[in-house]
PDB file of C-alpha atoms in Angstrom:
ATOM      1  CA  UNK A   1     148.314 160.498-115.907  1.00 95.00           C
ATOM      2  CA  UNK A   2     148.722 163.663-117.702  1.00 96.00           C
ATOM      3  CA  UNK A   3     146.039 164.811-120.475  1.00 97.00           C
ATOM      4  CA  UNK A   4     146.535 168.281-122.011  1.00 97.00           C
ATOM      5  CA  UNK A   5     144.210 169.287-124.867  1.00 96.00           C
ATOM      6  CA  UNK A   6     144.427 172.413-127.039  1.00 96.00           C
ATOM      7  CA  UNK A   7     146.138 174.505-124.210  1.00 96.00           C
ATOM      8  CA  UNK A   8     147.177 177.987-124.911  1.00 96.00           C
ATOM      9  CA  UNK A   9     149.285 180.373-122.723  1.00 95.00           C
ATOM     10  CA  UNK A  10     149.740 183.924-123.618  1.00 94.00           C
ATOM     11  CA  UNK A  11     151.926 186.471-121.702  1.00 91.00           C
ATOM     12  CA  UNK A  12     150.887 190.092-121.976  1.00 88.00           C
ATOM     13  CA  UNK A  13     152.771 193.182-120.899  1.00 84.00           C
ATOM     14  CA  UNK A  14     152.495 196.897-122.057  1.00 82.00           C
ATOM     15  CA  UNK A  15     150.341 195.921-125.170  1.00 80.00           C
ATOM     16  CA  UNK A  16     152.765 193.266-126.151  1.00 88.00           C
ATOM     17  CA  UNK A  17     151.525 189.653-126.453  1.00 89.00           C
ATOM     18  CA  UNK A  18     153.873 186.666-126.325  1.00 90.00           C
ATOM     19  CA  UNK A  19     152.416 183.285-127.199  1.00 92.00           C
ATOM     20  CA  UNK A  20     154.216 180.593-124.958  1.00 94.00           C
ATOM     21  CA  UNK A  21     151.951 177.741-125.802  1.00 95.00           C
ATOM     22  CA  UNK A  22     149.694 177.322-128.863  1.00 94.00           C
ATOM     23  CA  UNK A  23     146.915 174.829-128.919  1.00 94.00           C
ATOM     24  CA  UNK A  24     149.247 172.355-127.215  1.00 95.00           C
ATOM     25  CA  UNK A  25     148.265 168.745-127.048  1.00 96.00           C
ATOM     26  CA  UNK A  26     150.264 166.449-124.753  1.00 94.00           C
ATOM     27  CA  UNK A  27     149.815 163.192-122.886  1.00 96.00           C
ATOM     28  CA  UNK A  28     151.990 161.259-120.385  1.00 96.00           C
ATOM     29  CA  UNK A  29     151.256 157.831-119.133  1.00 95.00           C
ATOM     30  CA  UNK A  30     151.975 156.485-115.637  1.00 95.00           C
ATOM     31  CA  UNK A  31     155.623 155.278-115.596  1.00 94.00           C
ATOM     32  CA  UNK A  32     156.805 157.172-118.412  1.00 95.00           C
ATOM     33  CA  UNK A  33     160.076 159.233-118.515  1.00 96.00           C
ATOM     34  CA  UNK A  34     159.654 162.111-121.020  1.00 97.00           C
ATOM     35  CA  UNK A  35     162.044 164.700-121.984  1.00 96.00           C
ATOM     36  CA  UNK A  36     161.007 168.032-123.378  1.00 97.00           C
ATOM     37  CA  UNK A  37     163.517 169.773-125.716  1.00 96.00           C
ATOM     38  CA  UNK A  38     163.601 172.920-127.717  1.00 92.00           C
ATOM     39  CA  UNK A  39     165.217 176.409-128.053  1.00 91.00           C
ATOM     40  CA  UNK A  40     165.029 178.975-125.249  1.00 86.00           C
ATOM     41  CA  UNK A  41     161.482 180.697-125.353  1.00 85.00           C
ATOM     42  CA  UNK A  42     159.843 177.717-126.917  1.00 89.00           C
ATOM     43  CA  UNK A  43     157.462 177.222-124.118  1.00 90.00           C
ATOM     44  CA  UNK A  44     158.882 174.003-122.540  1.00 93.00           C
ATOM     45  CA  UNK A  45     159.468 175.502-119.077  1.00 91.00           C
ATOM     46  CA  UNK A  46     155.957 177.257-119.276  1.00 94.00           C
ATOM     47  CA  UNK A  47     154.649 173.722-119.928  1.00 95.00           C
ATOM     48  CA  UNK A  48     156.314 172.369-116.908  1.00 95.00           C
ATOM     49  CA  UNK A  49     155.179 174.975-114.595  1.00 94.00           C
ATOM     50  CA  UNK A  50     151.624 174.454-115.841  1.00 96.00           C
ATOM     51  CA  UNK A  51     151.698 170.746-115.370  1.00 97.00           C
ATOM     52  CA  UNK A  52     153.208 171.599-111.830  1.00 96.00           C
ATOM     53  CA  UNK A  53     150.327 174.139-111.000  1.00 95.00           C
ATOM     54  CA  UNK A  54     152.902 176.645-110.669  1.00 94.00           C
ATOM     55  CA  UNK A  55     151.362 178.769-113.460  1.00 93.00           C
ATOM     56  CA  UNK A  56     147.952 179.098-115.102  1.00 92.00           C
ATOM     57  CA  UNK A  57     146.869 178.929-118.760  1.00 94.00           C
ATOM     58  CA  UNK A  58     144.328 180.846-120.879  1.00 93.00           C
ATOM     59  CA  UNK A  59     142.504 178.214-123.033  1.00 95.00           C
ATOM     60  CA  UNK A  60     142.287 174.637-123.239  1.00 96.00           C
ATOM     61  CA  UNK A  61     141.971 171.773-120.643  1.00 96.00           C
ATOM     62  CA  UNK A  62     144.502 170.009-118.421  1.00 97.00           C
ATOM     63  CA  UNK A  63     143.715 166.846-116.519  1.00 97.00           C
ATOM     64  CA  UNK A  64     145.862 165.138-113.865  1.00 96.00           C
ATOM     65  CA  UNK A  65     144.809 161.643-112.821  1.00 93.00           C
ATOM     66  CA  UNK A  66     141.461 162.341-114.680  1.00 93.00           C
ATOM     67  CA  UNK A  67     140.841 165.286-112.552  1.00 93.00           C
ATOM     68  CA  UNK A  68     140.431 168.703-114.435  1.00 94.00           C
ATOM     69  CA  UNK A  69     142.917 171.175-113.247  1.00 95.00           C
ATOM     70  CA  UNK A  70     141.058 174.313-114.935  1.00 93.00           C
ATOM     71  CA  UNK A  71     140.134 177.008-112.535  1.00 85.00           C
ATOM     72  CA  UNK A  72     141.057 175.365-109.500  1.00 91.00           C
ATOM     73  CA  UNK A  73     141.525 177.697-106.367  1.00 92.00           C
ATOM     74  CA  UNK A  74     145.117 178.307-105.057  1.00 91.00           C
ATOM     75  CA  UNK A  75     144.366 176.173-101.822  1.00 92.00           C
ATOM     76  CA  UNK A  76     143.383 173.096-103.982  1.00 94.00           C
ATOM     77  CA  UNK A  77     146.343 173.675-106.346  1.00 93.00           C
ATOM     78  CA  UNK A  78     148.731 173.904-103.325  1.00 92.00           C
ATOM     79  CA  UNK A  79     147.290 170.652-101.863  1.00 92.00           C
ATOM     80  CA  UNK A  80     147.939 168.771-105.045  1.00 94.00           C
ATOM     81  CA  UNK A  81     151.356 170.304-105.396  1.00 92.00           C
ATOM     82  CA  UNK A  82     152.280 169.227-101.957  1.00 89.00           C
ATOM     83  CA  UNK A  83     150.972 165.785-101.988  1.00 90.00           C
ATOM     84  CA  UNK A  84     151.286 164.496-105.554  1.00 93.00           C
ATOM     85  CA  UNK A  85     154.199 166.319-107.348  1.00 95.00           C
ATOM     86  CA  UNK A  86     157.743 166.592-106.633  1.00 93.00           C
ATOM     87  CA  UNK A  87     159.987 169.336-108.181  1.00 93.00           C
ATOM     88  CA  UNK A  88     163.654 169.252-109.140  1.00 92.00           C
ATOM     89  CA  UNK A  89     165.106 172.741-110.324  1.00 88.00           C
ATOM     90  CA  UNK A  90     168.285 173.798-112.113  1.00 85.00           C
ATOM     91  CA  UNK A  91     169.250 175.913-109.257  1.00 86.00           C
ATOM     92  CA  UNK A  92     168.329 173.398-106.639  1.00 88.00           C
ATOM     93  CA  UNK A  93     166.191 175.990-104.525  1.00 90.00           C
ATOM     94  CA  UNK A  94     167.560 174.670-101.144  1.00 94.00           C
ATOM     95  CA  UNK A  95     167.075 176.983 -98.216  1.00 95.00           C
ATOM     96  CA  UNK A  96     170.675 178.195 -97.077  1.00 95.00           C
ATOM     97  CA  UNK A  97     169.613 178.468 -93.316  1.00 96.00           C
ATOM     98  CA  UNK A  98     168.438 174.826 -93.185  1.00 97.00           C
ATOM     99  CA  UNK A  99     170.758 171.690 -92.954  1.00 97.00           C
ATOM    100  CA  UNK A 100     170.459 168.952 -95.538  1.00 97.00           C
ATOM    101  CA  UNK A 101     168.089 167.095 -93.214  1.00 97.00           C
ATOM    102  CA  UNK A 102     165.983 170.003 -92.490  1.00 97.00           C
ATOM    103  CA  UNK A 103     165.702 170.803 -96.244  1.00 96.00           C
ATOM    104  CA  UNK A 104     164.454 167.306 -97.214  1.00 96.00           C
ATOM    105  CA  UNK A 105     162.159 167.190 -94.054  1.00 96.00           C
ATOM    106  CA  UNK A 106     160.352 170.637 -94.900  1.00 95.00           C
ATOM    107  CA  UNK A 107     157.616 169.017 -97.374  1.00 93.00           C
ATOM    108  CA  UNK A 108     156.647 166.512 -94.817  1.00 95.00           C
ATOM    109  CA  UNK A 109     156.168 169.379 -92.144  1.00 95.00           C
ATOM    110  CA  UNK A 110     154.057 171.260 -94.691  1.00 91.00           C
ATOM    111  CA  UNK A 111     152.108 167.902 -95.105  1.00 91.00           C
ATOM    112  CA  UNK A 112     151.696 167.618 -91.246  1.00 92.00           C
ATOM    113  CA  UNK A 113     153.528 164.274 -91.126  1.00 94.00           C
ATOM    114  CA  UNK A 114     154.434 163.252 -87.581  1.00 96.00           C
ATOM    115  CA  UNK A 115     158.093 163.750 -86.322  1.00 95.00           C
ATOM    116  CA  UNK A 116     158.802 160.043 -85.786  1.00 96.00           C
ATOM    117  CA  UNK A 117     157.711 159.203 -89.525  1.00 96.00           C
ATOM    118  CA  UNK A 118     159.538 162.303 -90.798  1.00 96.00           C
ATOM    119  CA  UNK A 119     162.948 161.378 -89.210  1.00 96.00           C
ATOM    120  CA  UNK A 120     162.499 157.828 -90.660  1.00 96.00           C
ATOM    121  CA  UNK A 121     161.570 158.791 -94.102  1.00 94.00           C
ATOM    122  CA  UNK A 122     164.463 161.507 -94.394  1.00 96.00           C
ATOM    123  CA  UNK A 123     167.013 159.196 -92.994  1.00 95.00           C
ATOM    124  CA  UNK A 124     166.188 156.431 -95.409  1.00 93.00           C
ATOM    125  CA  UNK A 125     166.487 158.847 -98.325  1.00 92.00           C
ATOM    126  CA  UNK A 126     169.702 160.141 -97.104  1.00 93.00           C
ATOM    127  CA  UNK A 127     171.005 156.565 -97.131  1.00 91.00           C
ATOM    128  CA  UNK A 128     169.635 155.686-100.295  1.00 87.00           C
ATOM    129  CA  UNK A 129     171.035 158.708-102.182  1.00 88.00           C
ATOM    130  CA  UNK A 130     174.483 158.519-100.354  1.00 87.00           C
ATOM    131  CA  UNK A 131     174.370 161.887 -98.620  1.00 92.00           C
ATOM    132  CA  UNK A 132     173.708 160.454 -95.058  1.00 94.00           C
ATOM    133  CA  UNK A 133     177.222 161.653 -94.012  1.00 95.00           C
ATOM    134  CA  UNK A 134     176.027 165.329 -95.179  1.00 95.00           C
ATOM    135  CA  UNK A 135     172.884 165.437 -93.126  1.00 95.00           C
ATOM    136  CA  UNK A 136     173.979 168.127 -90.657  1.00 96.00           C
ATOM    137  CA  UNK A 137     175.718 170.350 -93.223  1.00 97.00           C
ATOM    138  CA  UNK A 138     174.247 173.386 -95.011  1.00 97.00           C
ATOM    139  CA  UNK A 139     173.980 173.770 -98.721  1.00 95.00           C
ATOM    140  CA  UNK A 140     176.857 176.152 -99.055  1.00 95.00           C
ATOM    141  CA  UNK A 141     179.171 173.329 -97.650  1.00 96.00           C
ATOM    142  CA  UNK A 142     178.185 170.974-100.457  1.00 94.00           C
ATOM    143  CA  UNK A 143     179.267 170.470-104.081  1.00 90.00           C
ATOM    144  CA  UNK A 144     176.871 171.097-106.914  1.00 89.00           C
ATOM    145  CA  UNK A 145     176.113 167.329-107.259  1.00 89.00           C
ATOM    146  CA  UNK A 146     175.560 166.887-103.545  1.00 92.00           C
ATOM    147  CA  UNK A 147     173.098 169.876-103.528  1.00 92.00           C
ATOM    148  CA  UNK A 148     171.234 168.396-106.438  1.00 90.00           C
ATOM    149  CA  UNK A 149     170.970 164.882-104.602  1.00 90.00           C
ATOM    150  CA  UNK A 150     169.424 166.887-101.675  1.00 94.00           C
ATOM    151  CA  UNK A 151     166.950 168.601-104.174  1.00 92.00           C
ATOM    152  CA  UNK A 152     166.092 165.086-105.504  1.00 91.00           C
ATOM    153  CA  UNK A 153     165.524 163.723-101.964  1.00 92.00           C
ATOM    154  CA  UNK A 154     163.375 166.761-101.200  1.00 93.00           C
ATOM    155  CA  UNK A 155     161.302 165.914-104.216  1.00 92.00           C
ATOM    156  CA  UNK A 156     160.923 162.272-103.407  1.00 91.00           C
ATOM    157  CA  UNK A 157     160.288 162.444 -99.520  1.00 93.00           C
ATOM    158  CA  UNK A 158     156.418 162.872-100.062  1.00 92.00           C
ATOM    159  CA  UNK A 159     156.341 159.858-102.510  1.00 90.00           C
ATOM    160  CA  UNK A 160     154.762 161.903-105.332  1.00 92.00           C
ATOM    161  CA  UNK A 161     153.131 160.423-108.263  1.00 92.00           C
ATOM    162  CA  UNK A 162     154.809 162.763-110.647  1.00 96.00           C
ATOM    163  CA  UNK A 163     158.520 164.136-110.732  1.00 96.00           C
ATOM    164  CA  UNK A 164     159.036 167.370-112.656  1.00 96.00           C
ATOM    165  CA  UNK A 165     162.679 168.287-113.601  1.00 95.00           C
ATOM    166  CA  UNK A 166     163.564 171.388-114.946  1.00 93.00           C
ATOM    167  CA  UNK A 167     167.125 171.424-116.431  1.00 91.00           C
ATOM    168  CA  UNK A 168     168.358 169.317-113.535  1.00 91.00           C
ATOM    169  CA  UNK A 169     171.862 169.259-114.730  1.00 90.00           C
ATOM    170  CA  UNK A 170     172.090 172.769-115.878  1.00 87.00           C
ATOM    171  CA  UNK A 171     174.434 174.025-113.161  1.00 85.00           C
ATOM    172  CA  UNK A 172     176.563 170.779-112.903  1.00 87.00           C
ATOM    173  CA  UNK A 173     179.788 169.663-114.479  1.00 88.00           C
ATOM    174  CA  UNK A 174     179.715 166.488-116.570  1.00 88.00           C
ATOM    175  CA  UNK A 175     180.517 164.004-113.770  1.00 87.00           C
ATOM    176  CA  UNK A 176     177.865 165.255-111.434  1.00 86.00           C
ATOM    177  CA  UNK A 177     175.460 165.860-114.039  1.00 88.00           C
ATOM    178  CA  UNK A 178     175.969 162.223-115.147  1.00 89.00           C
ATOM    179  CA  UNK A 179     175.301 161.015-111.570  1.00 87.00           C
ATOM    180  CA  UNK A 180     172.171 162.852-111.371  1.00 88.00           C
ATOM    181  CA  UNK A 181     170.713 161.439-114.606  1.00 92.00           C
ATOM    182  CA  UNK A 182     171.676 158.075-113.363  1.00 90.00           C
ATOM    183  CA  UNK A 183     169.731 158.739-110.256  1.00 88.00           C
ATOM    184  CA  UNK A 184     166.590 159.893-112.318  1.00 92.00           C
ATOM    185  CA  UNK A 185     167.095 156.645-114.663  1.00 91.00           C
ATOM    186  CA  UNK A 186     167.089 154.486-111.309  1.00 89.00           C
ATOM    187  CA  UNK A 187     163.946 156.243-110.098  1.00 90.00           C
ATOM    188  CA  UNK A 188     162.253 155.699-113.353  1.00 92.00           C
ATOM    189  CA  UNK A 189     163.290 151.869-113.366  1.00 90.00           C
ATOM    190  CA  UNK A 190     161.605 151.682-109.903  1.00 89.00           C
ATOM    191  CA  UNK A 191     158.383 153.076-111.498  1.00 90.00           C
ATOM    192  CA  UNK A 192     158.450 156.814-111.091  1.00 92.00           C
ATOM    193  CA  UNK A 193     156.821 159.054-113.718  1.00 96.00           C
ATOM    194  CA  UNK A 194     159.277 161.760-114.669  1.00 96.00           C
ATOM    195  CA  UNK A 195     158.829 164.743-117.066  1.00 97.00           C
ATOM    196  CA  UNK A 196     162.039 166.613-117.702  1.00 97.00           C
ATOM    197  CA  UNK A 197     162.968 169.804-119.649  1.00 96.00           C
ATOM    198  CA  UNK A 198     166.559 169.899-120.995  1.00 94.00           C
ATOM    199  CA  UNK A 199     168.690 171.354-123.646  1.00 92.00           C
ATOM    200  CA  UNK A 200     170.965 168.343-123.465  1.00 92.00           C
ATOM    201  CA  UNK A 201     170.870 165.518-126.055  1.00 92.00           C
ATOM    202  CA  UNK A 202     172.907 163.433-123.714  1.00 92.00           C
ATOM    203  CA  UNK A 203     170.408 163.861-120.716  1.00 94.00           C
ATOM    204  CA  UNK A 204     167.419 163.308-123.059  1.00 94.00           C
ATOM    205  CA  UNK A 205     169.026 159.964-123.862  1.00 93.00           C
ATOM    206  CA  UNK A 206     167.947 158.748-120.480  1.00 94.00           C
ATOM    207  CA  UNK A 207     164.208 159.387-121.182  1.00 96.00           C
ATOM    208  CA  UNK A 208     162.030 156.962-122.860  1.00 94.00           C
ATOM    209  CA  UNK A 209     160.142 159.479-125.039  1.00 95.00           C
ATOM    210  CA  UNK A 210     161.392 162.774-126.434  1.00 96.00           C
ATOM    211  CA  UNK A 211     159.407 165.709-127.404  1.00 95.00           C
ATOM    212  CA  UNK A 212     160.582 168.597-129.442  1.00 95.00           C
ATOM    213  CA  UNK A 213     158.924 171.990-128.894  1.00 95.00           C
ATOM    214  CA  UNK A 214     159.165 175.110-131.092  1.00 93.00           C
ATOM    215  CA  UNK A 215     157.123 178.160-131.009  1.00 91.00           C
ATOM    216  CA  UNK A 216     154.612 176.785-128.406  1.00 92.00           C
ATOM    217  CA  UNK A 217     153.800 173.583-130.375  1.00 93.00           C
ATOM    218  CA  UNK A 218     155.217 170.043-130.592  1.00 94.00           C
ATOM    219  CA  UNK A 219     157.258 169.767-133.723  1.00 93.00           C
ATOM    220  CA  UNK A 220     158.421 166.236-133.282  1.00 93.00           C
ATOM    221  CA  UNK A 221     158.133 163.250-130.986  1.00 93.00           C
ATOM    222  CA  UNK A 222     160.245 160.092-130.949  1.00 91.00           C
ATOM    223  CA  UNK A 223     160.720 157.169-128.545  1.00 90.00           C
ATOM    224  CA  UNK A 224     164.196 156.046-127.259  1.00 82.00           C
ATOM    225  CA  UNK A 225     164.811 152.292-127.702  1.00 68.00           C
ATOM    226  CA  UNK A 226     166.855 151.636-124.590  1.00 56.00           C
ATOM    227  CA  UNK A 227     165.187 148.965-122.573  1.00 48.00           C
ATOM    228  CA  UNK A 228     163.721 149.878-119.121  1.00 46.00           C
ATOM    229  CA  UNK A 229     163.413 147.129-116.486  1.00 43.00           C
ATOM    230  CA  UNK A 230     160.943 148.042-113.864  1.00 40.00           C
ATOM    231  CA  UNK A 231     162.048 147.196-110.337  1.00 38.00           C
ATOM    232  CA  UNK A 232     159.485 145.789-108.067  1.00 42.00           C
ATOM    233  CA  UNK A 233     159.136 148.123-104.929  1.00 35.00           C
TER     234      UNK A 233
END
């Protein structure tokens, strides 16, 4: 699904160059759950943003589903993001003025899905994620764990091929954080492909493969031995 070859990203400001990614090579197969770890500033979030087409790169090649992502115009990048990639952020990124239902529904509106289908899909996700009773509440009325469940639902509502999670438990206590990780593990068992950036060894333990990044390069890679049973959809 993901094939990155010799990718480099350099940030430039006032004569200063900061190498975020340096000749980076990275592949992800369909159905994997990959955790990316490393110290702050090592390039892991930059990598996630490039994979999610939220950022560009300077050199190298990036293929998503065998389609080259180099030099795409913004309209094409936006279309791929909306239809094929779901994002889960540390800060939830919910819209305060919209209800839970409306936050989850928004990506479907962007994708011009009809109202009847939108209502059906959102209601099913609300039920699946046990937040149906909060559908008319606003984000400020929810706990951190509930807000992240809403963010997960929003990421899933378009049925994306790839889920990108950037520190998904970073703003949660241990109980709510564990619930979110269990949810991601369930999604993976159902066949979802997930790439997650995390500082947490505990969270990384839910992944099937762990990549350690330092100074914009992969320093180590290992597989987790936990067994994953894929659930038929």
